[in-house]
XYZ file of C-alpha atoms in Angstrom:
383
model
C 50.982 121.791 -77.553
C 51.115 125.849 -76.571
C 50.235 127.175 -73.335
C 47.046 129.442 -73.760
C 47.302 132.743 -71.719
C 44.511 135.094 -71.037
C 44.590 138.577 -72.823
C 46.101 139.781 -69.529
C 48.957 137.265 -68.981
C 49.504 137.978 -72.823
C 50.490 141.326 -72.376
C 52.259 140.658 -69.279
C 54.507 138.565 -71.702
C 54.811 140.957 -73.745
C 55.810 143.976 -71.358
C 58.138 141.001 -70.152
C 59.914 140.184 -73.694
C 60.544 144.173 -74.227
C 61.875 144.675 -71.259
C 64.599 142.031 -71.319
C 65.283 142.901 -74.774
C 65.371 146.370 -74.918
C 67.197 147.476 -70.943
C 69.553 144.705 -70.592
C 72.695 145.331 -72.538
C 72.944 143.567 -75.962
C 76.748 142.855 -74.767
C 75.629 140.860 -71.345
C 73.036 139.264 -73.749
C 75.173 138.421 -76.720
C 77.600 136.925 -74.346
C 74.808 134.437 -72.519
C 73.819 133.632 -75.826
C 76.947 132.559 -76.991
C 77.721 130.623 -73.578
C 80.800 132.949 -72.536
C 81.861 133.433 -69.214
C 80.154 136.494 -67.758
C 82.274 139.098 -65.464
C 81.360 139.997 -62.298
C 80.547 143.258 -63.267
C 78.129 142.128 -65.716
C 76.436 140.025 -63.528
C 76.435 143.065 -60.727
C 74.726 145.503 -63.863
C 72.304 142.931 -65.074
C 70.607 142.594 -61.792
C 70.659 145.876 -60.612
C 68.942 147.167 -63.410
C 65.673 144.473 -62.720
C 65.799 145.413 -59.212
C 65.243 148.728 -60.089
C 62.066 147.910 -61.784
C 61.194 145.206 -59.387
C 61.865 142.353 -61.451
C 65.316 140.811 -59.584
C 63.355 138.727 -57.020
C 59.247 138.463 -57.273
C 58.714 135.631 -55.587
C 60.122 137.412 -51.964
C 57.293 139.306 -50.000
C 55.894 142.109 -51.427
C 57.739 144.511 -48.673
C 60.853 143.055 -49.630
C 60.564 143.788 -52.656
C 58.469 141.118 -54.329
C 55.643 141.109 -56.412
C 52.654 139.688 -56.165
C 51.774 137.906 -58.872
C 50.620 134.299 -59.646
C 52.367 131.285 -59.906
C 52.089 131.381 -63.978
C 53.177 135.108 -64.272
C 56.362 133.991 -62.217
C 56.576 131.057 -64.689
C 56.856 133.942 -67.899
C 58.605 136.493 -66.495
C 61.092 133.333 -65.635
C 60.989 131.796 -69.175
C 60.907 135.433 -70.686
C 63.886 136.311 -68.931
C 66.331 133.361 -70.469
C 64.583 132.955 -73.582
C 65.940 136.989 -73.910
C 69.540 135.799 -72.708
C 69.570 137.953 -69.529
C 71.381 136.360 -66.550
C 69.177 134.980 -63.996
C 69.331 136.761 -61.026
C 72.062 135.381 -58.655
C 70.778 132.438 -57.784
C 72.918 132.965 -53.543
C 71.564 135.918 -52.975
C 67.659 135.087 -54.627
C 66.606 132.271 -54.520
C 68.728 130.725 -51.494
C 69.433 133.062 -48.252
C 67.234 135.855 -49.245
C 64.418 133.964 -48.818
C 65.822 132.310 -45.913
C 66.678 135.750 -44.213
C 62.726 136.816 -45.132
C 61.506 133.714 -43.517
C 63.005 133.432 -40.697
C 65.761 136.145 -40.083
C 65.212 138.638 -37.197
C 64.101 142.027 -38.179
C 67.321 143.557 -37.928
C 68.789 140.971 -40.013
C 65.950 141.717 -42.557
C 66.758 145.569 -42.420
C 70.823 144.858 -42.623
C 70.496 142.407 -45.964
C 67.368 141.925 -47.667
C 67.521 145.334 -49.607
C 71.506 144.897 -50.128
C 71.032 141.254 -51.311
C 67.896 141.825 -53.923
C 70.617 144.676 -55.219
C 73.662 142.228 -55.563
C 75.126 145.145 -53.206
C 76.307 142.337 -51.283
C 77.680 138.656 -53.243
C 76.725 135.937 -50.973
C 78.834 132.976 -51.508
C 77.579 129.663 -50.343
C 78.880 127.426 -47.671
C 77.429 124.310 -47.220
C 79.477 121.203 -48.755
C 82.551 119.873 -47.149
C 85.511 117.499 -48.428
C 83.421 114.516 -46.182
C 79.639 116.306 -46.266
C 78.272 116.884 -49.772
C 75.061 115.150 -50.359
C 75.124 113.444 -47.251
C 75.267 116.873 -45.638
C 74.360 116.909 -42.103
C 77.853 115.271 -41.451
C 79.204 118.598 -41.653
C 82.495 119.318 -39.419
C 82.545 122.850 -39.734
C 82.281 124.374 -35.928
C 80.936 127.973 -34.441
C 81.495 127.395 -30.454
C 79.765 130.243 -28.314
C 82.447 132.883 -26.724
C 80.836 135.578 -25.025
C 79.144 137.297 -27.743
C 80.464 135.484 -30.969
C 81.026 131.982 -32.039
C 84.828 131.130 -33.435
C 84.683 129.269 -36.158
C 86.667 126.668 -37.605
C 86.216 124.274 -40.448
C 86.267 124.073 -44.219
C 83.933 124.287 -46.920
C 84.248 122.787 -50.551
C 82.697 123.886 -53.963
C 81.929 127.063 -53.214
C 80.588 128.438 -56.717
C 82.300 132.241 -57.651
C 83.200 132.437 -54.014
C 86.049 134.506 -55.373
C 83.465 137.250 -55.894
C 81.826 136.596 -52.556
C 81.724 139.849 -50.051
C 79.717 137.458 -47.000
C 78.920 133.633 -46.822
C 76.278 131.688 -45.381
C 77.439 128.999 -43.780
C 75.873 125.530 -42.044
C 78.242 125.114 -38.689
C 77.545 122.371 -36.007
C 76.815 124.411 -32.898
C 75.917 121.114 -30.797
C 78.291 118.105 -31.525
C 76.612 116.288 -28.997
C 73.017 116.046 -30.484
C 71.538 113.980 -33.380
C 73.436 115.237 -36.818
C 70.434 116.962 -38.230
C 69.960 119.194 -34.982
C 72.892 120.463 -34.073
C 73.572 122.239 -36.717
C 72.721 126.363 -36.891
C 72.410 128.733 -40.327
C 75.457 131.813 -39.879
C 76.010 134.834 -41.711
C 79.977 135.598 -42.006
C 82.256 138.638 -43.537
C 84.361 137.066 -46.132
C 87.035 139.729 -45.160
C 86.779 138.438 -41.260
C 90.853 137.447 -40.218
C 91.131 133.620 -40.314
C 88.969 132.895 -43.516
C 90.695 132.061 -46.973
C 89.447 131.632 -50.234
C 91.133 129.429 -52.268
C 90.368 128.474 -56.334
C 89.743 125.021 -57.357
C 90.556 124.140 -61.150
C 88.017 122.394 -62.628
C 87.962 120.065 -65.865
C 86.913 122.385 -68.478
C 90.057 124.824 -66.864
C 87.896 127.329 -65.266
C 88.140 128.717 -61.961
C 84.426 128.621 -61.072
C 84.456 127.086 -57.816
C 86.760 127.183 -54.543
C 87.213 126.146 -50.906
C 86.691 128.103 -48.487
C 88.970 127.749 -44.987
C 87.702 129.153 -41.261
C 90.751 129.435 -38.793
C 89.499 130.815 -35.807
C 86.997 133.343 -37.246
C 84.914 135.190 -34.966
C 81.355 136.337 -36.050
C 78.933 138.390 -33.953
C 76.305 136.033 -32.606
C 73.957 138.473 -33.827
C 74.293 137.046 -37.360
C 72.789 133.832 -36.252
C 69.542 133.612 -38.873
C 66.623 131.834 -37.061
C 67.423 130.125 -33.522
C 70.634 128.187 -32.670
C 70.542 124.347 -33.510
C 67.489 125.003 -36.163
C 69.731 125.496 -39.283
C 68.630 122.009 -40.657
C 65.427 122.967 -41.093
C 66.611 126.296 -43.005
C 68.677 124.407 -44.827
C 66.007 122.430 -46.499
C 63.881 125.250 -47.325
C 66.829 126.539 -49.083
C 67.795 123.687 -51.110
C 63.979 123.346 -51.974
C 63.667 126.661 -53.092
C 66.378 126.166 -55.101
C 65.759 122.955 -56.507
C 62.275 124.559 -57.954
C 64.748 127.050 -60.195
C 67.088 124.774 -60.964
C 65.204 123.331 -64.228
C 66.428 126.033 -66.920
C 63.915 125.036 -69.411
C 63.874 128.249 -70.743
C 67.337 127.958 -71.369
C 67.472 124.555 -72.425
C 65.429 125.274 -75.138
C 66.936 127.881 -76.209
C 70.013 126.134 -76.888
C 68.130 123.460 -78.349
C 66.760 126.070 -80.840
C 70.208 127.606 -81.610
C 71.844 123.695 -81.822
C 68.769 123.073 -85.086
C 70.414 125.683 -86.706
C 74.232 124.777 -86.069
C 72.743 121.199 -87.487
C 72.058 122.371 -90.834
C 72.387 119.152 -93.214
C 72.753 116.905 -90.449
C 68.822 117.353 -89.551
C 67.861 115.521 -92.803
C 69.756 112.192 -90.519
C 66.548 110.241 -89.369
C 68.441 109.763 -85.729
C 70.006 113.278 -85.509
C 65.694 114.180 -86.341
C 64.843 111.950 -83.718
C 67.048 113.161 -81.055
C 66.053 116.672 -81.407
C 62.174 115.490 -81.233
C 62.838 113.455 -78.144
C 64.023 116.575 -76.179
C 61.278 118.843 -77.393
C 58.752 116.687 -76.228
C 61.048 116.121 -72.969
C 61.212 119.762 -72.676
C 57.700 120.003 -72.692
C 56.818 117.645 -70.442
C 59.487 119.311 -67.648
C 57.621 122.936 -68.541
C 54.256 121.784 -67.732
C 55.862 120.066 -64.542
C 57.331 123.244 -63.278
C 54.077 125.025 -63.794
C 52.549 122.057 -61.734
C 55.201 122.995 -59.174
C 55.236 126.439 -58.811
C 51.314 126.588 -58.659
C 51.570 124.050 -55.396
C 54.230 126.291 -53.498
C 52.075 129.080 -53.326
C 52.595 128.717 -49.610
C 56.059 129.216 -49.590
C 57.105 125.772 -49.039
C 58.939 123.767 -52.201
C 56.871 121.254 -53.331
C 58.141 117.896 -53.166
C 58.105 117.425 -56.977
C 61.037 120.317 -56.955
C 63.231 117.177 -57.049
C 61.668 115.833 -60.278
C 62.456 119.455 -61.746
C 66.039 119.120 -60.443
C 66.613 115.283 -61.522
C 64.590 115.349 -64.959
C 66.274 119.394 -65.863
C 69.414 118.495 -65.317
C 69.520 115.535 -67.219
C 67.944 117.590 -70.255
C 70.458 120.382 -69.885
C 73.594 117.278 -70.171
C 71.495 115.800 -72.923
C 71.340 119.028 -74.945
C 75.209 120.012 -74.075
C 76.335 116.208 -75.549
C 74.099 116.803 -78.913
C 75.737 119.844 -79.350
C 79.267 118.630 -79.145
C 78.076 115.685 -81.468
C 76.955 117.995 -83.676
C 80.313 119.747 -83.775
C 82.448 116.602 -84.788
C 85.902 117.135 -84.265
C 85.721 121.150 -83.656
C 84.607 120.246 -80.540
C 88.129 119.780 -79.301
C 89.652 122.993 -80.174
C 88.441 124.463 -77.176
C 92.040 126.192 -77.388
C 91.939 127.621 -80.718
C 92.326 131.586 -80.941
C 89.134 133.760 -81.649
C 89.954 133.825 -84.637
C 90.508 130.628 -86.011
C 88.302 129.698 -88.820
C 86.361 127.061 -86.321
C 83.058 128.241 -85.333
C 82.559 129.538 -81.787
C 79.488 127.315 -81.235
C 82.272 124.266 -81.569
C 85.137 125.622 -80.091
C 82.510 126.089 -76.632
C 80.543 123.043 -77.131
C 83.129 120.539 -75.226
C 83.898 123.002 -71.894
C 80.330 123.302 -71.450
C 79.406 119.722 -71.755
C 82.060 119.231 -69.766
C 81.230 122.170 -67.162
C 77.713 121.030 -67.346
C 78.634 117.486 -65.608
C 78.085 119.516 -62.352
C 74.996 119.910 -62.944
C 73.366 116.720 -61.561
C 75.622 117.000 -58.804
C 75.300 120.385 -56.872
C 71.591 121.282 -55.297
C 71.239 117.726 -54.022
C 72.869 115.184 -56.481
C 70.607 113.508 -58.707
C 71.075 110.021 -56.738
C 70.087 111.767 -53.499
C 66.735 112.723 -55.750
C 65.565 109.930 -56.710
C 65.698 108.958 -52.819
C 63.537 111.811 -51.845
C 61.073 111.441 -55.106
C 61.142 107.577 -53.438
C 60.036 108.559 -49.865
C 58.051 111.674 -50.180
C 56.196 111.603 -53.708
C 56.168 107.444 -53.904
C 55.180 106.856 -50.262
C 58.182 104.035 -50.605
């Protein structure tokens, strides 16, 4: 089954596919391809050069720099983009609080970040989850109290994904302790160089230092950087996450590694089950890409659809499912993670075990995939 685009749409593909393959650097590409950590530089030049051809974030308003273009064209110029190997834009800064500032940030707060965020000028880190608050996150402990004309803020925040890059944070405080959980909690925008906040790296299982915590000791931010109105962050907050979940489906991605992972099989396709797995996630993969087209074509309005939680659920799943064939495709090779570059092991198998292992996050962060299924429940089964 192939998707049938109009002559138009065609050659919108097409000026797509050049694009990423001809300005992006074949170095930031090779390096996606071959699932290597990317530097913070590379990330920085890779989205400044689509910004400046309008191609970092097209689903913001048109005068923030968006495009406007339909619901399919975002689909290609999504697909097009990791089928090439370019790093998606960073997901903080365009697909979480820049939409949120666009929505419903004042218009100073527009004119301060939007332009600096679409241009990874700024690295917004992401503070939300908390050693107690994770998915059941309107528990959050985190404080901002009112003091003339900041809050102080104290608190901690847990998980926070390359916050070692981040230059500002944008945080969920409780700013009402005395109301219901869900309302008294506001959406703040805070200097990661502000006295009294400290970064500091968590270790994770594959022995990368992706993620940290975050700690707020008396931290004072202007009360101008409140986004929206006080006590209102919930509601922010769930646009957010929405948004996100609707981009957090890589099928693009997915099969490209399922297309690289037929060619590390080699002999091993000619197994009957080994066949059969890889025809299982094609069709899988299919099924999630028509889905997300379904999805993105019903948030036209700007809202996430509620079937952004199938996309998150169902993707993630597929992306673990892909990362485990590969590492049963390497055998033992899988485990010399350690080996030097250049031991006689092929890269493919020396990577395939710290990113199945790095990839266990996956149905975790944006809502973890139990916390899903309870929202496909309620708002897509009526249950």
């Amino acid at each position: 089954m192939q998707l049938e685009l109009s002559p138009e749409d065609a050659a919108f593909r097409e000026e797509m596919r050049e694009f990423f393959t001809t300005k992006v650097p074949q170095e930031i590409r090779t390096a996606v391809a071959e699932r290597r950590e990317l530097s913070k530089e590379q990330i920085v030049e890779s989205q400044q050069i689509l910004n400046a051809a309008g191609l970092a974030v097209p689903h913001w308003p048109v005068e923030h720099g968006g495009q406007d273009w339909s619901a399919l064209r975002r689909h290609i110029w999504h697909e097009e983009m990791q089928r090439a190997c370019v790093p998606l834009p960073l997901a903080f800064n365009a697909s979480m609080v820049g939409p949120v500032i666009a929505q419903f940030g004042s218009d100073e707060i527009k004119e301060r970040f939007l332009a600096k965020t679409a241009n990874l000028d700024i690295w917004w880190s992401q503070g939300f989850s908390e050693p107690d608050a994770g998915s059941d996150l309107a528990s959050l402990r985190t404080t901002a109290v009112r003091d003339g004309d900041e809050f102080v803020v104290n608190g901690q925040k847990t998980w926070t994904t390359l916050g070692q890059y981040g230059d500002w944070i944008f945080c969920l405080v409780r700013t009402d302790p005395d109301a219901k959980k869900q309302r008294g909690i506001s959406f703040l925008l805070i200097d990661m160089t502000s006295p009294g906040l400290t970064v500091r790296p968590i270790e994770l299982i594959d022995g990368g230092h992706e993620v940290n915590e975050v700690w707020f000791e008396d931290v004072r931010v202007p009360a101008d950087n409140l986004v929206g109105e006080l006590n209102h962050g919930w509601d922010y907050a769930k646009f957010l996450l929405g948004n996100e979940r609707v981009g957090v489906a890589p099928v693009g991605a997915t099969k490209r590694v399922l297309a690289q992972a037929k060619e590390y099989a080699g002999e091993q396709l000619k197994d009957p089950l080994t066949a059969a797995r890889f025809a299982e996630l094609e069709n899988e993969l299919l099924a999630l890409e028509l889905t997300a087209l379904r999805v993105v074509a019903n948030s036209a309005d700007g809202k996430p659809h509620p079937a952004s939680s199938v996309l998150k659920l169902k993707g993630t799943e597929l992306q673990q499912a892909v990362s485990e064939l590969v590492v049963d495709l390497a055998g033992p090779a899988s485990w010399a993670s350690g080996a030097d570059d250049d031991s006689e092991l092929a890269g493919w198998a020396r990577r395939a075990t710290p990113t199945y292992l790095n990839l266990r996050k996956a149905s975790i962060y944006g809502g973890s995939n139990e916390i899903q299924r309870q929202i496909i429940a309620k708002t897509i089964l009526g249950l």
